[in-house]
PDB file of C-alpha atoms in Angstrom:
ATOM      1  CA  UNK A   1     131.512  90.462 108.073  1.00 40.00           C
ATOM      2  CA  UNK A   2     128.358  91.491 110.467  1.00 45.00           C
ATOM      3  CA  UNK A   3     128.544  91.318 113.252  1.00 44.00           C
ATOM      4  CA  UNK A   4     125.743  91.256 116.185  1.00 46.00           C
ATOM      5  CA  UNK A   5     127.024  94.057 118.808  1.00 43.00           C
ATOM      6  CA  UNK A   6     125.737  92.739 122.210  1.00 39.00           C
ATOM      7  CA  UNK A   7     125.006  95.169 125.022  1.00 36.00           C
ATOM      8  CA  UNK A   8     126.681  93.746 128.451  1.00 33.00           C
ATOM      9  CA  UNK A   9     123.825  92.231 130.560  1.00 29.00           C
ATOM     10  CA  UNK A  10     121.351  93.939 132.442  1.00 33.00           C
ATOM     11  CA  UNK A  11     122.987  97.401 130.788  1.00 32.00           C
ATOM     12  CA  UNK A  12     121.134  99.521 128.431  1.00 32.00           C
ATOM     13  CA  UNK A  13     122.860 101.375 125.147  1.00 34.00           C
ATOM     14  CA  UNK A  14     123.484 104.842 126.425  1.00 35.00           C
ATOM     15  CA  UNK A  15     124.597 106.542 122.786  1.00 36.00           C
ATOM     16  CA  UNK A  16     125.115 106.137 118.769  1.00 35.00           C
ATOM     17  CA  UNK A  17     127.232 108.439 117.293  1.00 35.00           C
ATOM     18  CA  UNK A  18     127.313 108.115 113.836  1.00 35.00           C
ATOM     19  CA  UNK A  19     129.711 110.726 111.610  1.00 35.00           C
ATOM     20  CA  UNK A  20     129.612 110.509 107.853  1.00 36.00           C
ATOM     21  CA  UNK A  21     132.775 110.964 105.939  1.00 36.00           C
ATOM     22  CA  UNK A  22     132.404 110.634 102.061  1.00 38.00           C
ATOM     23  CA  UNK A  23     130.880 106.799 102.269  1.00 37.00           C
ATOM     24  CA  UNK A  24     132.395 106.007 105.579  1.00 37.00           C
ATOM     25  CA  UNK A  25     130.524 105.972 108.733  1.00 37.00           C
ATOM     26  CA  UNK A  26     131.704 105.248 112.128  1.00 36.00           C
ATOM     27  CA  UNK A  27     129.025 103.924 114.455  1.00 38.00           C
ATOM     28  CA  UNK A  28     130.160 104.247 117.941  1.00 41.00           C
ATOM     29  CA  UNK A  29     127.592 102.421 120.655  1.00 36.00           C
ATOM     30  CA  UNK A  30     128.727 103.775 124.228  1.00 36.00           C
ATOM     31  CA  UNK A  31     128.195 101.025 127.207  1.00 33.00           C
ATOM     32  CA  UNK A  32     127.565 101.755 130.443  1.00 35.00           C
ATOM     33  CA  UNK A  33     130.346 100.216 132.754  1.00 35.00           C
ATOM     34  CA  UNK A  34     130.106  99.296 136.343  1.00 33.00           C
ATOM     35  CA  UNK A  35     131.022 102.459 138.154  1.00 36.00           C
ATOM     36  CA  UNK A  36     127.344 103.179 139.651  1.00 35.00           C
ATOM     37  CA  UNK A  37     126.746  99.679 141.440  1.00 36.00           C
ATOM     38  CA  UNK A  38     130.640  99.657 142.493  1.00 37.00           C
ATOM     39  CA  UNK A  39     131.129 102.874 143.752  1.00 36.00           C
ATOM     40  CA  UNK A  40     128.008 102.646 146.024  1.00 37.00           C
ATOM     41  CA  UNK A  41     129.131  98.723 146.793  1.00 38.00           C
ATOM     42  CA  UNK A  42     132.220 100.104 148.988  1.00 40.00           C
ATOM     43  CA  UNK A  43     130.492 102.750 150.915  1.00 40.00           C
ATOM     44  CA  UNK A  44     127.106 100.786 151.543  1.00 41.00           C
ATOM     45  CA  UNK A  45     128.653  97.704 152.654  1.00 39.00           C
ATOM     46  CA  UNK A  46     129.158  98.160 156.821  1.00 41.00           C
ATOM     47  CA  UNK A  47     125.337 100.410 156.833  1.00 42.00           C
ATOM     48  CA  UNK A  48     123.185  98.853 159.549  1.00 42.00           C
ATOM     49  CA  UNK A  49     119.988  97.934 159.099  1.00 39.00           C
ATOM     50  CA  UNK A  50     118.572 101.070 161.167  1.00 45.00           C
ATOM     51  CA  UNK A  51     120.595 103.382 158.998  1.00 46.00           C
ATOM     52  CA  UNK A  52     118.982 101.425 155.485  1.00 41.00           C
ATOM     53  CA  UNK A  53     115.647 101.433 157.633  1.00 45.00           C
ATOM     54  CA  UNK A  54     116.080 105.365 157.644  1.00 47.00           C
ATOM     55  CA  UNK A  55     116.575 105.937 154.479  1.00 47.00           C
ATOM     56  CA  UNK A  56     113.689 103.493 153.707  1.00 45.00           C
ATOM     57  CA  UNK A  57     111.514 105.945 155.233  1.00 46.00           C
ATOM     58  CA  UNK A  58     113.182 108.991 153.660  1.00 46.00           C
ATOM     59  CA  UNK A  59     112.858 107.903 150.046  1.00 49.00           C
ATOM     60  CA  UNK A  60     111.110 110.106 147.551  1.00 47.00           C
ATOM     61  CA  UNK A  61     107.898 109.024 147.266  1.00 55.00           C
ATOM     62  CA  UNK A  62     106.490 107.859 143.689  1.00 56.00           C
ATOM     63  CA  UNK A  63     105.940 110.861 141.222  1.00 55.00           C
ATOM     64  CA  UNK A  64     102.775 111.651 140.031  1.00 54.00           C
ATOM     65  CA  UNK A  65     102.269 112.072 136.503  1.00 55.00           C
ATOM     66  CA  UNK A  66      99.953 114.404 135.378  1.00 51.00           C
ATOM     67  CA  UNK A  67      98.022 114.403 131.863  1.00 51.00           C
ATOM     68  CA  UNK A  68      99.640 116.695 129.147  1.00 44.00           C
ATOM     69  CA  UNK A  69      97.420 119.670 128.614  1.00 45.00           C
ATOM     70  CA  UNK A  70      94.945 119.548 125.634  1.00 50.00           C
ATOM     71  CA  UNK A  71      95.980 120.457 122.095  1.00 49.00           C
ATOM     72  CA  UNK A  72      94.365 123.135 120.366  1.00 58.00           C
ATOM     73  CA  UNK A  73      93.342 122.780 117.111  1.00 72.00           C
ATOM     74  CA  UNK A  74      95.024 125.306 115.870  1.00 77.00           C
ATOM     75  CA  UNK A  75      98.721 127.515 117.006  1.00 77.00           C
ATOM     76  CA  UNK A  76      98.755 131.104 117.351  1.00 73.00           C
ATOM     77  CA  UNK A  77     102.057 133.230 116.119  1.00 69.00           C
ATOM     78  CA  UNK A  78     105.034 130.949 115.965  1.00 77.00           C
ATOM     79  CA  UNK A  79     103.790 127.861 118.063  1.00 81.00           C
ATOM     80  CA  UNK A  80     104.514 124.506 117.006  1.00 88.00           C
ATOM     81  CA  UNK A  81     102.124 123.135 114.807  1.00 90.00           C
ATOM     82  CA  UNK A  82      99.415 120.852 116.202  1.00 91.00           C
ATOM     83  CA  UNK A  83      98.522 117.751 115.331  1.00 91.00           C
ATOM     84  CA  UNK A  84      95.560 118.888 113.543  1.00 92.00           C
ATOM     85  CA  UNK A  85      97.119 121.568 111.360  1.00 91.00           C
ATOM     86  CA  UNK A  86      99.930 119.093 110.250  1.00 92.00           C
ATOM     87  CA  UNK A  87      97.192 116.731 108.976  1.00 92.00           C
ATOM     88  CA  UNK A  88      95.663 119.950 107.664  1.00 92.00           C
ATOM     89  CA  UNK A  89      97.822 121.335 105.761  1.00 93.00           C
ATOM     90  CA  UNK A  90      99.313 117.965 104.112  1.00 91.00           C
ATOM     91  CA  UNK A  91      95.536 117.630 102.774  1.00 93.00           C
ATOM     92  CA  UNK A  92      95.750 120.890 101.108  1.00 94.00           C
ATOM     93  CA  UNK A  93      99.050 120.375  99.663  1.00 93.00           C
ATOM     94  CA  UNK A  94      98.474 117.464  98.181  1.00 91.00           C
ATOM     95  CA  UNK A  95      96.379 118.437  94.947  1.00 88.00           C
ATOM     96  CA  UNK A  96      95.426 116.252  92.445  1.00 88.00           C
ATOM     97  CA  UNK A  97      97.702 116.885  89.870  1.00 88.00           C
ATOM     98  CA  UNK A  98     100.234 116.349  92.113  1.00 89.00           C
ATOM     99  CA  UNK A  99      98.632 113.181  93.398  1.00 91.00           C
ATOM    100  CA  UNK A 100      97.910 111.953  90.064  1.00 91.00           C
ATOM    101  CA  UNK A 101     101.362 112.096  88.510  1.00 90.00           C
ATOM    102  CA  UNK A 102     103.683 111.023  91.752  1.00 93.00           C
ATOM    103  CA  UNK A 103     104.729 108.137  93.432  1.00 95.00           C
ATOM    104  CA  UNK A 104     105.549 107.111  96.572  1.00 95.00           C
ATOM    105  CA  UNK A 105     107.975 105.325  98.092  1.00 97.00           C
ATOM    106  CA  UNK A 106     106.368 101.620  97.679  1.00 95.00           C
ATOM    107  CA  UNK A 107     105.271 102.493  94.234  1.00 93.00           C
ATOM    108  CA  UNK A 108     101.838 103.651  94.377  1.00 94.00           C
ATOM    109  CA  UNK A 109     100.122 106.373  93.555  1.00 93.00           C
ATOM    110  CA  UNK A 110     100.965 110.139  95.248  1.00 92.00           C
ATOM    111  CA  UNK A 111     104.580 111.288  96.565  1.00 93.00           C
ATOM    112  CA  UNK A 112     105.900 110.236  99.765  1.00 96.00           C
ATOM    113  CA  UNK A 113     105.943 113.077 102.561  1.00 96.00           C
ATOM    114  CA  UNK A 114     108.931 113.276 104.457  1.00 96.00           C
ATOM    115  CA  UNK A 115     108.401 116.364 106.542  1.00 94.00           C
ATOM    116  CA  UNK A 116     106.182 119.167 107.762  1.00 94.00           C
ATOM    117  CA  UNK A 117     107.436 121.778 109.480  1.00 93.00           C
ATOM    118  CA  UNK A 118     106.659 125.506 110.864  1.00 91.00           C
ATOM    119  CA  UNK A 119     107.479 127.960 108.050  1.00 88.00           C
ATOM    120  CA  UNK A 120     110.567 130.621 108.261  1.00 86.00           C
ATOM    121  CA  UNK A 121     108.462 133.796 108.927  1.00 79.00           C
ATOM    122  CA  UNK A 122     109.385 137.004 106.842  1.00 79.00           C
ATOM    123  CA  UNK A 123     111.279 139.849 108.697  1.00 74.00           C
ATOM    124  CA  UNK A 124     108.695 142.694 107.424  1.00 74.00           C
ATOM    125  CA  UNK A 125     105.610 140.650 108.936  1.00 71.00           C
ATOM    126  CA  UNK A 126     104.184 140.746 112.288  1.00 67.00           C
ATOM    127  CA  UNK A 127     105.264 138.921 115.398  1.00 69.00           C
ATOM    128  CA  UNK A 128     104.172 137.702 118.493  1.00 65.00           C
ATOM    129  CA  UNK A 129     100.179 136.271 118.747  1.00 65.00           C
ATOM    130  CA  UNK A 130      99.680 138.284 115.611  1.00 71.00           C
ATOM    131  CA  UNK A 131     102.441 136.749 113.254  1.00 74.00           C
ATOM    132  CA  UNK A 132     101.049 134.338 110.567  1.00 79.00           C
ATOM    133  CA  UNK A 133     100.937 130.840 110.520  1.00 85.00           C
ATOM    134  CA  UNK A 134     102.589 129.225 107.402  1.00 90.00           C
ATOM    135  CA  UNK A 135     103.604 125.647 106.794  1.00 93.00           C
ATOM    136  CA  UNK A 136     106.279 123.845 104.895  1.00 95.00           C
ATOM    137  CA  UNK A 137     105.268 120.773 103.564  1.00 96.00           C
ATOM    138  CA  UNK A 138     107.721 118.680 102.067  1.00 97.00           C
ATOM    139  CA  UNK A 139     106.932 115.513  99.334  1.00 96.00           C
ATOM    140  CA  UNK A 140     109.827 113.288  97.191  1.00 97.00           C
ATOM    141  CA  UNK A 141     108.196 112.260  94.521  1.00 96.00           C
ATOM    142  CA  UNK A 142     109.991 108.921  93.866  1.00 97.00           C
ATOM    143  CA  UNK A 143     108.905 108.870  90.106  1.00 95.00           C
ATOM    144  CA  UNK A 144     111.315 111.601  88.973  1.00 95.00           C
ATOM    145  CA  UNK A 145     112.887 112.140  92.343  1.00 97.00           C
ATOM    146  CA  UNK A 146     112.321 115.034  93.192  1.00 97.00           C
ATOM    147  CA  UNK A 147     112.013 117.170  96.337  1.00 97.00           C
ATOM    148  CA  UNK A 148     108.390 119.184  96.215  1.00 96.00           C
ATOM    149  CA  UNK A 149     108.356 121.750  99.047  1.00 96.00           C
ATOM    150  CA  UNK A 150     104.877 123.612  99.217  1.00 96.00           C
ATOM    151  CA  UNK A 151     104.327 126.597 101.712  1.00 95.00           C
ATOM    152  CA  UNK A 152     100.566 126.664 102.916  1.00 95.00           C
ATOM    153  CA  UNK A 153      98.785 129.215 104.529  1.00 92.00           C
ATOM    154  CA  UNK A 154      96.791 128.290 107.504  1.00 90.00           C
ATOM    155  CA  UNK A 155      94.926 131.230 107.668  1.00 88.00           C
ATOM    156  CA  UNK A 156      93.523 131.158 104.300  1.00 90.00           C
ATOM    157  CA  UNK A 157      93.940 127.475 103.654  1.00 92.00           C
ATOM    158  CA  UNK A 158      95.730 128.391 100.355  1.00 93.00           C
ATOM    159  CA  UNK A 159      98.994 126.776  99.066  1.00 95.00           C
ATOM    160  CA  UNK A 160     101.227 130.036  98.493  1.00 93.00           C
ATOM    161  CA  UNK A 161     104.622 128.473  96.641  1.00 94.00           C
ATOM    162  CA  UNK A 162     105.325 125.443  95.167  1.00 95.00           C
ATOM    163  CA  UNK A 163     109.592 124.752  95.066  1.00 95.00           C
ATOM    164  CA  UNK A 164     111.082 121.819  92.910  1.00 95.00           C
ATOM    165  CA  UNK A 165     114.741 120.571  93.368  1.00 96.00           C
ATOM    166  CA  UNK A 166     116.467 117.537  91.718  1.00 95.00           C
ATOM    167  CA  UNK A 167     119.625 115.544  94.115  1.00 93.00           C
ATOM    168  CA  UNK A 168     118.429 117.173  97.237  1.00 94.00           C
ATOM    169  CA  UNK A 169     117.953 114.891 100.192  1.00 96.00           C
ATOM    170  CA  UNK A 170     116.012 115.465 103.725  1.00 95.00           C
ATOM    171  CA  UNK A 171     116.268 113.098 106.137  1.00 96.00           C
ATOM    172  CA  UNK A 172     114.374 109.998 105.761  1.00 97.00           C
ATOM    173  CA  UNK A 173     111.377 109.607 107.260  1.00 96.00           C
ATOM    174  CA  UNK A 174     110.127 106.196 109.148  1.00 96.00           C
ATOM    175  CA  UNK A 175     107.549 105.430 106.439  1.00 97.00           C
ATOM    176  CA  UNK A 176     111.136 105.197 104.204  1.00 98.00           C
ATOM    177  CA  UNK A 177     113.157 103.425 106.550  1.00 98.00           C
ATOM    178  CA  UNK A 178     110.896 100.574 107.078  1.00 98.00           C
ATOM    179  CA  UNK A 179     110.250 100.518 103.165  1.00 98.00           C
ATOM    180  CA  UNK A 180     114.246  99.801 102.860  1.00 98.00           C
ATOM    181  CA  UNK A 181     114.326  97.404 105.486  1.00 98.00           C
ATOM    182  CA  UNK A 182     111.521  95.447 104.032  1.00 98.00           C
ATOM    183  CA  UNK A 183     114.055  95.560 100.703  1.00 98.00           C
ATOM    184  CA  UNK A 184     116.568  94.625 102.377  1.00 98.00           C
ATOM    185  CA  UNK A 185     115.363  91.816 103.917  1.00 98.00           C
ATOM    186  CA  UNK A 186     113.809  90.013 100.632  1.00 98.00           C
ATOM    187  CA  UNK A 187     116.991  90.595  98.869  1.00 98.00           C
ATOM    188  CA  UNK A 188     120.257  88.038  99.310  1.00 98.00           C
ATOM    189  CA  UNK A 189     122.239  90.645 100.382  1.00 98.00           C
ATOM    190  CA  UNK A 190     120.223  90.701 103.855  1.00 97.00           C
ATOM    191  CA  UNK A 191     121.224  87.252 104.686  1.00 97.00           C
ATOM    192  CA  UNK A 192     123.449  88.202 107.279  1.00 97.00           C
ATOM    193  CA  UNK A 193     121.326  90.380 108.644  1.00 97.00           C
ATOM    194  CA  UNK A 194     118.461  87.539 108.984  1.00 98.00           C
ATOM    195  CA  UNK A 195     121.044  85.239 110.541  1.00 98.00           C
ATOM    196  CA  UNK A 196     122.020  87.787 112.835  1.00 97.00           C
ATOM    197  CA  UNK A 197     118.702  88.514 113.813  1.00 98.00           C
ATOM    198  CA  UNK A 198     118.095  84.308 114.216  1.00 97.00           C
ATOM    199  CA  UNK A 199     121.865  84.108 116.662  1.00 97.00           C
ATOM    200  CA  UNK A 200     119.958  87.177 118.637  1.00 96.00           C
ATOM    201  CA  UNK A 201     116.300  85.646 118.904  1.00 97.00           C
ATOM    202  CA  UNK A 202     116.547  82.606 117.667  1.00 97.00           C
ATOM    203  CA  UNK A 203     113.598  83.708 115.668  1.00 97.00           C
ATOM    204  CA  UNK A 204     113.398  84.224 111.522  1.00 98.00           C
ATOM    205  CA  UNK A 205     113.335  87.677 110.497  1.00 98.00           C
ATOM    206  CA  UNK A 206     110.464  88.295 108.331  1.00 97.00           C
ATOM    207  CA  UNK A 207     108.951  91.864 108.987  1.00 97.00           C
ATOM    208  CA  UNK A 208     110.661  95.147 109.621  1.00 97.00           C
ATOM    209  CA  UNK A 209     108.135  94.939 112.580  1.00 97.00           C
ATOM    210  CA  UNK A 210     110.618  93.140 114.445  1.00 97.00           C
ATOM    211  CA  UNK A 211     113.435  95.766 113.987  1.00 98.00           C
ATOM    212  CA  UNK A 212     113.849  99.519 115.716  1.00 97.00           C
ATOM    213  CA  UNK A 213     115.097 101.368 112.967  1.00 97.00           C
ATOM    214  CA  UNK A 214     117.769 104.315 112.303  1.00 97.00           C
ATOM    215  CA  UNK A 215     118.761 105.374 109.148  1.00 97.00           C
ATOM    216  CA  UNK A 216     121.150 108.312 107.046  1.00 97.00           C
ATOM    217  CA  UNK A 217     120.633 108.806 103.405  1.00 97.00           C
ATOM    218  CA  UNK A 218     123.454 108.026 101.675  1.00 97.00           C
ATOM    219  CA  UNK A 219     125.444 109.849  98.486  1.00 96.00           C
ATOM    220  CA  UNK A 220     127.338 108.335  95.728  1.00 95.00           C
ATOM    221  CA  UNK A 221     131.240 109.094  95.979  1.00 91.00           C
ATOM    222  CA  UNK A 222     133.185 108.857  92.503  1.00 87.00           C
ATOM    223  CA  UNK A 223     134.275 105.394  92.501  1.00 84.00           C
ATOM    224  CA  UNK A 224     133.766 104.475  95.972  1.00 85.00           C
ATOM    225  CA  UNK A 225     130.939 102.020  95.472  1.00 89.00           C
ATOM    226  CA  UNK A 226     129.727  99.357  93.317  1.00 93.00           C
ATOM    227  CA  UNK A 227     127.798 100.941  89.801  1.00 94.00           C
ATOM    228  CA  UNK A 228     124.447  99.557  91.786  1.00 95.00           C
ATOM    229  CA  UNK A 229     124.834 102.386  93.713  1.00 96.00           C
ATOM    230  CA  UNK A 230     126.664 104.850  91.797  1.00 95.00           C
ATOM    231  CA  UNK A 231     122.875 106.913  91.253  1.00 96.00           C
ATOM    232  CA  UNK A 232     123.015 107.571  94.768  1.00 97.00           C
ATOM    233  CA  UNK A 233     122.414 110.804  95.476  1.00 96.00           C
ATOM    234  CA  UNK A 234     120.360 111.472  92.224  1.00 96.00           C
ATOM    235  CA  UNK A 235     118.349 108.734  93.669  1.00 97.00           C
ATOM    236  CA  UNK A 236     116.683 107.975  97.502  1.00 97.00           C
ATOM    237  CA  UNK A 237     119.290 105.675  99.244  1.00 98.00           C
ATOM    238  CA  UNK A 238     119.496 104.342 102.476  1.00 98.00           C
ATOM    239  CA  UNK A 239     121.987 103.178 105.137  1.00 97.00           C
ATOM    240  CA  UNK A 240     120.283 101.483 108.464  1.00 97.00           C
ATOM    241  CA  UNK A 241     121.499 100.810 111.192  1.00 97.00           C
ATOM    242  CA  UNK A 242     118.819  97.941 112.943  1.00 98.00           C
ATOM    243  CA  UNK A 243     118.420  96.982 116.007  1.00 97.00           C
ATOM    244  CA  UNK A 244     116.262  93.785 117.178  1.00 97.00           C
ATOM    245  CA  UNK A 245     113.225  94.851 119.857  1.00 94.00           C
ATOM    246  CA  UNK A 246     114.725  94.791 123.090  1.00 92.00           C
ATOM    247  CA  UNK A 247     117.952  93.522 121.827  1.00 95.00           C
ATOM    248  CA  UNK A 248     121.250  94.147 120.348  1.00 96.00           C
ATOM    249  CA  UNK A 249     122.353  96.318 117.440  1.00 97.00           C
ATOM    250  CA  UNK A 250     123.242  94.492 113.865  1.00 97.00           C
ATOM    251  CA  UNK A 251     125.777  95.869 111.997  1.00 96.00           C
ATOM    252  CA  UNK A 252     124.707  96.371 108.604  1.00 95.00           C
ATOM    253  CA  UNK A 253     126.491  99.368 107.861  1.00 93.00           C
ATOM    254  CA  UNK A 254     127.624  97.776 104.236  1.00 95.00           C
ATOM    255  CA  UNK A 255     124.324  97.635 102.919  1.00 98.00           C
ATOM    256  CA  UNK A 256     122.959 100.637 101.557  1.00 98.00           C
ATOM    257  CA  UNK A 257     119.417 100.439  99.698  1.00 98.00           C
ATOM    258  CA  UNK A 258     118.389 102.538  96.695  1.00 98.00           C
ATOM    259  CA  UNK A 259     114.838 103.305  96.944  1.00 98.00           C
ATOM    260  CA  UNK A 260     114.287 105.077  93.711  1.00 97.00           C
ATOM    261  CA  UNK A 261     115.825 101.829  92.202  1.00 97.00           C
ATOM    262  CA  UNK A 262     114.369  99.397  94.410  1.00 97.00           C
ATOM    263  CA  UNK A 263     118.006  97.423  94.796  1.00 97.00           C
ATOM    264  CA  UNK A 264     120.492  96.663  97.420  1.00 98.00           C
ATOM    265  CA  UNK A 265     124.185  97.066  97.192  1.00 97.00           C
ATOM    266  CA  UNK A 266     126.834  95.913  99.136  1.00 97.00           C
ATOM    267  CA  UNK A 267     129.845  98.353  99.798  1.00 95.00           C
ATOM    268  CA  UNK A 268     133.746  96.874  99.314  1.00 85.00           C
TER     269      UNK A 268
END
């Protein structure tokens, strides 16, 4: 059974620890308890009001917050990528063989990118202001599923290696999460988790929208799940763990969505 995990009032979720053991996760949600406001109730209770008025005046006053610095257009040696050299080099990456003959995760046309990230630099090359910039670029292509990794250049502007692997899984991105919550609410199996959503809000769930999203992938475990699911693994699947906007957690943690197939199963 779900259930809805409610936060106590006025109190704010400090932590979720999630471990994965074979196809059993533990989802721990840490409240904070009452020790700030009672501890201070005790000592604060005979101050005067000349000693509160001093400490009135003694406050911090508010902090300024300054703008972040400008981005560059472009890193030198091992910087983090900017914004504009992420967008960069996912346009080069993307050819359009590669466009024409993936999918993405709704379906359509092109794979799915899940990550782009600073490229391991080789030990014989240069360092410091001088070393080259390189970027890892990484696409599931939901058609065959399969993990396309393509290292480009952003000196030259030149893909450099292309690297294929079948059943291996990177994190999923947000694009993916919200796809498998959208799933997951049109099938019957997220029932529960729309009357969950209604006790919380009294509203109907309709749109992943109105859900803050975390998510593991999930792997099939010989003949710990229903044959729905037994592809996981092979295929993109999904575990979330919702939470309404400004609410409480729902505990779905027995759904798990399969992407590649497009289904929702239901672990025992």
């Amino acid at each position: 059974m779900r259930k809805i995990v409610h936060r106590h009032l006025g109190k704010m979720v400090a932590g979720t620890a999630i471990a994965v053991a074979g196809t059993a996760v533990m989802v721990g949600i840490t409240l904070p308890g009452s020790a700030g406001a009672d501890e201070q109730g005790g000592q604060g209770a005979g101050q005067s009001a000349q000693q509160a008025g001093q400490q009135g005046q003694a406050a911090a006053r508010p902090g300024v917050v300054e703008q972040a610095p400008a981005e560059g257009e472009k890193g030198t040696g091992r910087d983090p990528l900017t914004d504009d050299e992420t967008k960069r080099v996912a346009q080069i990456a993307v050819n359009q063989q590669l466009f024409g003959s993936s999918e993405n995760v709704e379906g359509r046309r092109g794979p799915q990118r899940v990550g782009v990230d600073l490229a391991e630099q080789d030990e014989n090359e240069p360092t410091g202001a001088n070393a080259p910039r390189r970027a890892d670029v990484r696409f599931y292509d939901y058609k065959d599923d399969t993990l396309v990794t393509k290292t480009v250049n952003l000196d030259s502007g030149k893909v450099e290696q292309t690297d294929t692997q079948h059943g291996v899984q990177p994190p999923i991105s947000s694009d993916e999460a919200v796809e498998a919550a959208r799933l997951l609410i049109a099938d019957p199996l997220g029932a529960g988790l729309k009357a969950d959503f209604k006790d919380a809000t009294g509203k109907e769930l309709t749109s992943p929208d109105q859900l803050l999203l975390n998510s593991i992938v999930f792997r099939a475990t010989s003949g710990a799940q229903p044959a729905v699911l037994a592809q996981c693994g092979d295929h993109r699947c999904v575990r979330l763990f919702p939470k309404v906007k400004n609410g409480p957690w729902i505990d779905s943690r027995d759904l798990v969505v399969d992407l590649s197939a497009r289904k929702v199963g239901k672990l025992g």
